[in-house]
Amino acid sequence: MEQLLEVKNLVTTFKTKHGTVKAVNDVSFSLVPGEICAIVGESGSGKSVTSMSILRLIAQNGTIAGGEILFEGEDLLKKTEKQMRAIRGKDISMIFQDPMSCLNPVFTIGYQLEEVLKLHNKSMKKAERRARIVEMLRLVGMSNAEERLKQYPHELSGGMRQRIMIAMSLLLNPKLLIADEPTTALDVTIQAQIMDLITDLSKRLNTAVILITHDLGVVAGAAQKVIVMYAGEIVESAPVRELYYHPKHPYTLGLLKALPRLDMEQYSLQPMPGSTPDLLLEHEECPFFERCEQAMECCRKKPPFFQIAENHIARCWRYHPDFLAYQNQTEQEENSHA
Amino acid sequence: MHEQEKEILLSVRGLKKYFSLGHKKVLKAVDDVSIDIYKGETLGLVGESGCGKTTFGRTLMRLYEPTDGQILFRDTDIAHLNRKQLAPFRKDMHMIFQDPYSSLDPKMTVSEIIMEGMESDPTLPKKDRAARSLELLEIVGLNSDHANRFPHEFSGSQRQRIGIARSLAANPKFIVCDEPISALDVSIQAQVVNLLKELQERMGLTYLFIAHDLSMVQYISDRVGVMYLGRLVELATSDELYHRPLHPYTQALMAAIPIPDPDVETAKSRIPLEGEIPSPVNIPKGCAFCTRCPYATDQCRQERPSLQEVEPGHFAACHLIHQ
Ligand SMILES: Nc1ncnc2c1ncn2[C@@H]1O[C@H](COP(=O)(O)OP(=O)(O)OP(=O)(O)O)[C@@H](O)[C@H]1O
Ligand SMILES: Nc1ncnc2c1ncn2[C@@H]1O[C@H](COP(=O)(O)OP(=O)(O)OP(=O)(O)O)[C@@H](O)[C@H]1O
Ligand code: SF4
Ligand SMILES: [Mg+2]
Ligand SMILES: [Mg+2]
C-alpha cells in the first residue's frame, strides 16, 4: 500500500542553558492510510517532540536538525509556514491530553467548531456547517448535539471535552490524526469509551492515527503497530502481537515484566533498575547500556537496527545476525587494547 | 494473611467528611464510610478522580477534621481528639504523598528531611537521630553518600524513596500511601512498589494504598475497597474483586482496565456506561451510581443501598445483590 507518512532519520534538538539536548535522534517510521501506530516510552523519551516535529510546531529553542518528513510523498520540512498552516488541522490534526489547551473558555462549543470549518473551507454555507458539526458530534457519541453547541467548555465534563476535541480534530476529514496521551487525564471507564471511539472512527473514516501513550494496556487494544522509544531513539518497532508476545529489545522486555497484570495471579513484578540517561550528554554507547542486564563489551558502541522478522526491528547488539562472532571480535579488540 | 491471625488495627465507623462550599452548598467528599483495617495488611482503595480517596486518607490521619464518625485506633476513638490528646498517636501514623517533587522541602538536605520525620517520636534521643537517618537511607535503597544532598539532585523514584524514609522515621505502624507511584515512570514504579512490600514484611507495617491504577493496587493489596462519589461501594480480597466483582460499577471498572495483552484486549467485551456523572455537590438521593448504572430501578433512585456482607469477606452496596 502507498505510504501516507514516512519519517526518515528525524533529528530534533533543543538549545538549553546547560547545552544542547538531542530530544529525537535518528527516528524513522511510516504509516499507511487507516493504520493506528502507537509510540510508547517513558517520560522524556521524545514522543511528543517527534509528533510536534511532524507538524513543525516545536518550541522556539528547538531545531529540526536533520531528516525528512514525507507526507503523501512531499517533504513537510521543505514547506513554507503558510503551506504548513493549511496542512495543520486539515490534513493532519492533533488531539492533546488536556482538551482545555485547545478550547477557548469564553466561546461556545458551537462557535469554536464553526470557526474551524470557516478557516479551512470558505465556500461552505452556514447551514452546511451546522449540519456537519451536528453530524460530527453524533459520531463522537454526544447526545442532544444541538443543545451542546450552546454550551461553554467549563459546562462539560472532562470526557465530554475530550469528545469535543476529537470532533473538532475530525471535522475536516484529516488523513492523519496525532493523539498525544488522549486519555491520560481521564478515568478508566471514560478512557475505554474514548479509545473505542478513536479506533472505531479510524476504521470508519480510514484515518491513520499516531497514538502516543505510556500505557501499554491501551496500546494492546488499539494499535496495529508499536514503536518503543527510549532516550530519544527508537529501540524496537513491531506489529502489535509480535511486540507483546515476542519482544526482543531488553528495554521492551524489562518494561513488560515491570507491568502489573490484573489478569494474572501469583506473579512478582520485576523492577527495572536505574533511571533514564541524561540527554545532555553525547552517548557513544547503547542508550540503554547503564540499565541493561544483558549489556556486553560490544554495547559500548551504539547498535544499529537489526531485522528480527518482517516489520520487526530492534536496536540491540544481541540481534546481530552473527552475534557470537561479533561479540568475540569486540572482546578480543578490547583485550588487545588493555 | 491467614484468617485466624487477623487483628484489627484501625476500625472506621460511619466516617463523614463534608466540605462547605458556601451558599449552603455542601460537598460530601466522604459519606458514611465504615471499614476495618487489619494489622499487617495492605488495604487498597480505588475509584475515579474526585471520589474521595485522598480525603478519606487525610481524615484518617486527622489532617482533616472529620464531620462525623469514629476512628478507633488502639481502643481509642481518635476522630475527635484535640491536638494534645492526639500527640501520642501521631508517631504511629504517617502519610506518603503522590508528588515526590513538591512534597520534599528543596532547602533541606536529605538527612534533615528524614530527621524532621522523627519529630513526632519524642522517645528517640536527639543524638541518635543522625545515625538513624543513615540507617533509614539504606533501608530504602539509598546510601550515606546521599545524606547531605538536596532533593533536586535526585530522580523521581529516588525522591519517592526519600519520602518513604521520612515516613518510616518515627517507626509508624500505619502508613497511608496516597498515589505513591503515580508520578513515576512505568519502568520504575515496580521498584517503589516492591520496596514498600519488602518494608511491610520487615517492619510489620499496615498500609492504606490509594491509587487509580487498579492493576498496581491489586498487585500490592490483600483487600481492595472501591469508592464512588464519597461512598464505599464494594470491598473484597483483591483476587475475588477481580474475578467476581459484584457491584455494577466495579464490573464496569474491571472491564475498562486495559490489559497489556493484545489477544485479551481484543477479545474483551466492555460494559458501556452511559449517562452523566453527577456533580459531587448534587449526589442522587438513592444509589450514587444510579445515573450511570445499566440496571438501575426505581428503588435504586430512591433508597440508598447499604454496604452488606454478601459472602464472607465480600461486601457490596447494591440493591440488586441484596435481593
Ligand atoms: N522546549 C524544550 N527545551 C528543551 N528541552 C526540551 C524542550 N521540549 C522538550 N525537551 C526535552 O526533550 C525531551 C523529549 O521530550 P518529549 O516531550 O518529547 O517527551 P515525551 O516522550 O513526550 O514525554 P512525556 O511522556 O513526559 O510527555 C525531554 O528530555 C525534554 O526535556
Ligand atoms: N479542601 C477541600 N475543599 C473543598 N472540596 C474539597 C477539598 N478537598 C477535596 N475536595 C473535594 O472532595 C472530593 C473528593 O476529593 P479527593 O481529593 O478526596 O478525591 P480523590 O479520590 O483523591 O481524587 P484523585 O484521584 O483525583 O486524587 C472532590 O470533589 C474534591 O473536589
Ligand atoms: S545493545 Fe547491549 S546494552 Fe544495548 S540493549 Fe542490547 S544488550 Fe543491552
Ligand atoms: Mg509528551
Ligand atoms: Mg487523590
PDB file of N, CA and C in Angstrom, chain B residues 101-133:
ATOM      1  N   TYR B 101       8.033  15.497  44.001  1.00  0.00           N
ATOM      2  CA  TYR B 101       8.745  16.735  43.708  1.00  0.00           C
ATOM      3  C   TYR B 101       8.375  17.835  44.689  1.00  0.00           C
ATOM      4  N   SER B 102       7.082  17.986  44.961  1.00  0.00           N
ATOM      5  CA  SER B 102       6.693  19.103  45.809  1.00  0.00           C
ATOM      6  C   SER B 102       6.598  18.720  47.285  1.00  0.00           C
ATOM      7  N   SER B 103       6.630  17.408  47.594  1.00  0.00           N
ATOM      8  CA  SER B 103       6.442  17.064  48.996  1.00  0.00           C
ATOM      9  C   SER B 103       7.736  17.089  49.811  1.00  0.00           C
ATOM     10  N   LEU B 104       8.862  17.342  49.155  1.00  0.00           N
ATOM     11  CA  LEU B 104      10.122  17.449  49.902  1.00  0.00           C
ATOM     12  C   LEU B 104      10.600  18.904  49.874  1.00  0.00           C
ATOM     13  N   ASP B 105      10.960  19.429  51.022  1.00  0.00           N
ATOM     14  CA  ASP B 105      11.426  20.814  51.104  1.00  0.00           C
ATOM     15  C   ASP B 105      12.773  20.956  50.377  1.00  0.00           C
ATOM     16  N   PRO B 106      12.804  21.791  49.318  1.00  0.00           N
ATOM     17  CA  PRO B 106      14.026  21.871  48.497  1.00  0.00           C
ATOM     18  C   PRO B 106      15.224  22.450  49.243  1.00  0.00           C
ATOM     19  N   LYS B 107      14.966  23.162  50.359  1.00  0.00           N
ATOM     20  CA  LYS B 107      16.088  23.802  51.040  1.00  0.00           C
ATOM     21  C   LYS B 107      16.718  22.916  52.111  1.00  0.00           C
ATOM     22  N   MET B 108      16.111  21.752  52.336  1.00  0.00           N
ATOM     23  CA  MET B 108      16.649  20.865  53.363  1.00  0.00           C
ATOM     24  C   MET B 108      17.445  19.722  52.728  1.00  0.00           C
ATOM     25  N   THR B 109      18.483  19.270  53.442  1.00  0.00           N
ATOM     26  CA  THR B 109      19.209  18.122  52.934  1.00  0.00           C
ATOM     27  C   THR B 109      18.385  16.864  53.218  1.00  0.00           C
ATOM     28  N   VAL B 110      18.785  15.791  52.542  1.00  0.00           N
ATOM     29  CA  VAL B 110      18.056  14.544  52.704  1.00  0.00           C
ATOM     30  C   VAL B 110      18.012  14.103  54.163  1.00  0.00           C
ATOM     31  N   SER B 111      19.147  14.204  54.876  1.00  0.00           N
ATOM     32  CA  SER B 111      19.103  13.720  56.262  1.00  0.00           C
ATOM     33  C   SER B 111      18.268  14.645  57.144  1.00  0.00           C
ATOM     34  N   GLU B 112      18.262  15.950  56.821  1.00  0.00           N
ATOM     35  CA  GLU B 112      17.390  16.858  57.586  1.00  0.00           C
ATOM     36  C   GLU B 112      15.919  16.512  57.368  1.00  0.00           C
ATOM     37  N   ILE B 113      15.600  16.182  56.128  1.00  0.00           N
ATOM     38  CA  ILE B 113      14.216  15.819  55.811  1.00  0.00           C
ATOM     39  C   ILE B 113      13.802  14.595  56.621  1.00  0.00           C
ATOM     40  N   ILE B 114      14.688  13.604  56.655  1.00  0.00           N
ATOM     41  CA  ILE B 114      14.347  12.377  57.377  1.00  0.00           C
ATOM     42  C   ILE B 114      14.261  12.634  58.880  1.00  0.00           C
ATOM     43  N   MET B 115      15.183  13.451  59.383  1.00  0.00           N
ATOM     44  CA  MET B 115      15.162  13.728  60.829  1.00  0.00           C
ATOM     45  C   MET B 115      13.915  14.510  61.227  1.00  0.00           C
ATOM     46  N   GLU B 116      13.413  15.315  60.304  1.00  0.00           N
ATOM     47  CA  GLU B 116      12.171  16.038  60.580  1.00  0.00           C
ATOM     48  C   GLU B 116      11.041  15.048  60.843  1.00  0.00           C
ATOM     49  N   GLY B 117      11.085  13.929  60.119  1.00  0.00           N
ATOM     50  CA  GLY B 117      10.077  12.902  60.313  1.00  0.00           C
ATOM     51  C   GLY B 117      10.123  12.268  61.702  1.00  0.00           C
ATOM     52  N   MET B 118      11.253  12.464  62.413  1.00  0.00           N
ATOM     53  CA  MET B 118      11.393  11.859  63.747  1.00  0.00           C
ATOM     54  C   MET B 118      10.801  12.734  64.831  1.00  0.00           C
ATOM     55  N   GLU B 119      10.452  13.991  64.465  1.00  0.00           N
ATOM     56  CA  GLU B 119       9.923  14.943  65.446  1.00  0.00           C
ATOM     57  C   GLU B 119       8.755  14.366  66.244  1.00  0.00           C
ATOM     58  N   SER B 120       7.928  13.576  65.535  1.00  0.00           N
ATOM     59  CA  SER B 120       6.737  13.093  66.227  1.00  0.00           C
ATOM     60  C   SER B 120       7.043  11.951  67.202  1.00  0.00           C
ATOM     61  N   ASP B 121       8.297  11.540  67.244  1.00  0.00           N
ATOM     62  CA  ASP B 121       8.652  10.469  68.171  1.00  0.00           C
ATOM     63  C   ASP B 121       9.577  10.993  69.266  1.00  0.00           C
ATOM     64  N   PRO B 122       9.003  11.458  70.369  1.00  0.00           N
ATOM     65  CA  PRO B 122       9.821  12.064  71.433  1.00  0.00           C
ATOM     66  C   PRO B 122      10.720  11.053  72.141  1.00  0.00           C
ATOM     67  N   THR B 123      10.454   9.758  71.943  1.00  0.00           N
ATOM     68  CA  THR B 123      11.259   8.760  72.642  1.00  0.00           C
ATOM     69  C   THR B 123      12.637   8.589  72.005  1.00  0.00           C
ATOM     70  N   LEU B 124      12.791   9.124  70.795  1.00  0.00           N
ATOM     71  CA  LEU B 124      14.064   8.924  70.109  1.00  0.00           C
ATOM     72  C   LEU B 124      15.039  10.042  70.490  1.00  0.00           C
ATOM     73  N   PRO B 125      16.143   9.710  71.175  1.00  0.00           N
ATOM     74  CA  PRO B 125      17.077  10.749  71.617  1.00  0.00           C
ATOM     75  C   PRO B 125      17.658  11.518  70.434  1.00  0.00           C
ATOM     76  N   LYS B 126      17.820  12.825  70.617  1.00  0.00           N
ATOM     77  CA  LYS B 126      18.337  13.690  69.549  1.00  0.00           C
ATOM     78  C   LYS B 126      19.665  13.173  68.985  1.00  0.00           C
ATOM     79  N   LYS B 127      20.534  12.693  69.876  1.00  0.00           N
ATOM     80  CA  LYS B 127      21.872  12.300  69.421  1.00  0.00           C
ATOM     81  C   LYS B 127      21.861  11.073  68.514  1.00  0.00           C
ATOM     82  N   ASP B 128      20.807  10.281  68.620  1.00  0.00           N
ATOM     83  CA  ASP B 128      20.754   9.079  67.782  1.00  0.00           C
ATOM     84  C   ASP B 128      20.144   9.334  66.405  1.00  0.00           C
ATOM     85  N   ARG B 129      19.622  10.549  66.233  1.00  0.00           N
ATOM     86  CA  ARG B 129      18.824  10.787  65.033  1.00  0.00           C
ATOM     87  C   ARG B 129      19.604  10.735  63.730  1.00  0.00           C
ATOM     88  N   ALA B 130      20.819  11.302  63.749  1.00  0.00           N
ATOM     89  CA  ALA B 130      21.605  11.313  62.517  1.00  0.00           C
ATOM     90  C   ALA B 130      21.935   9.878  62.091  1.00  0.00           C
ATOM     91  N   ALA B 131      22.321   9.072  63.061  1.00  0.00           N
ATOM     92  CA  ALA B 131      22.662   7.684  62.752  1.00  0.00           C
ATOM     93  C   ALA B 131      21.435   6.936  62.219  1.00  0.00           C
ATOM     94  N   ARG B 132      20.306   7.201  62.860  1.00  0.00           N
ATOM     95  CA  ARG B 132      19.073   6.549  62.434  1.00  0.00           C
ATOM     96  C   ARG B 132      18.698   6.971  61.005  1.00  0.00           C
ATOM     97  N   SER B 133      18.974   8.231  60.640  1.00  0.00           N
ATOM     98  CA  SER B 133      18.612   8.667  59.298  1.00  0.00           C
ATOM     99  C   SER B 133      19.467   7.947  58.245  1.00  0.00           C
TER     100      SER B 133
END
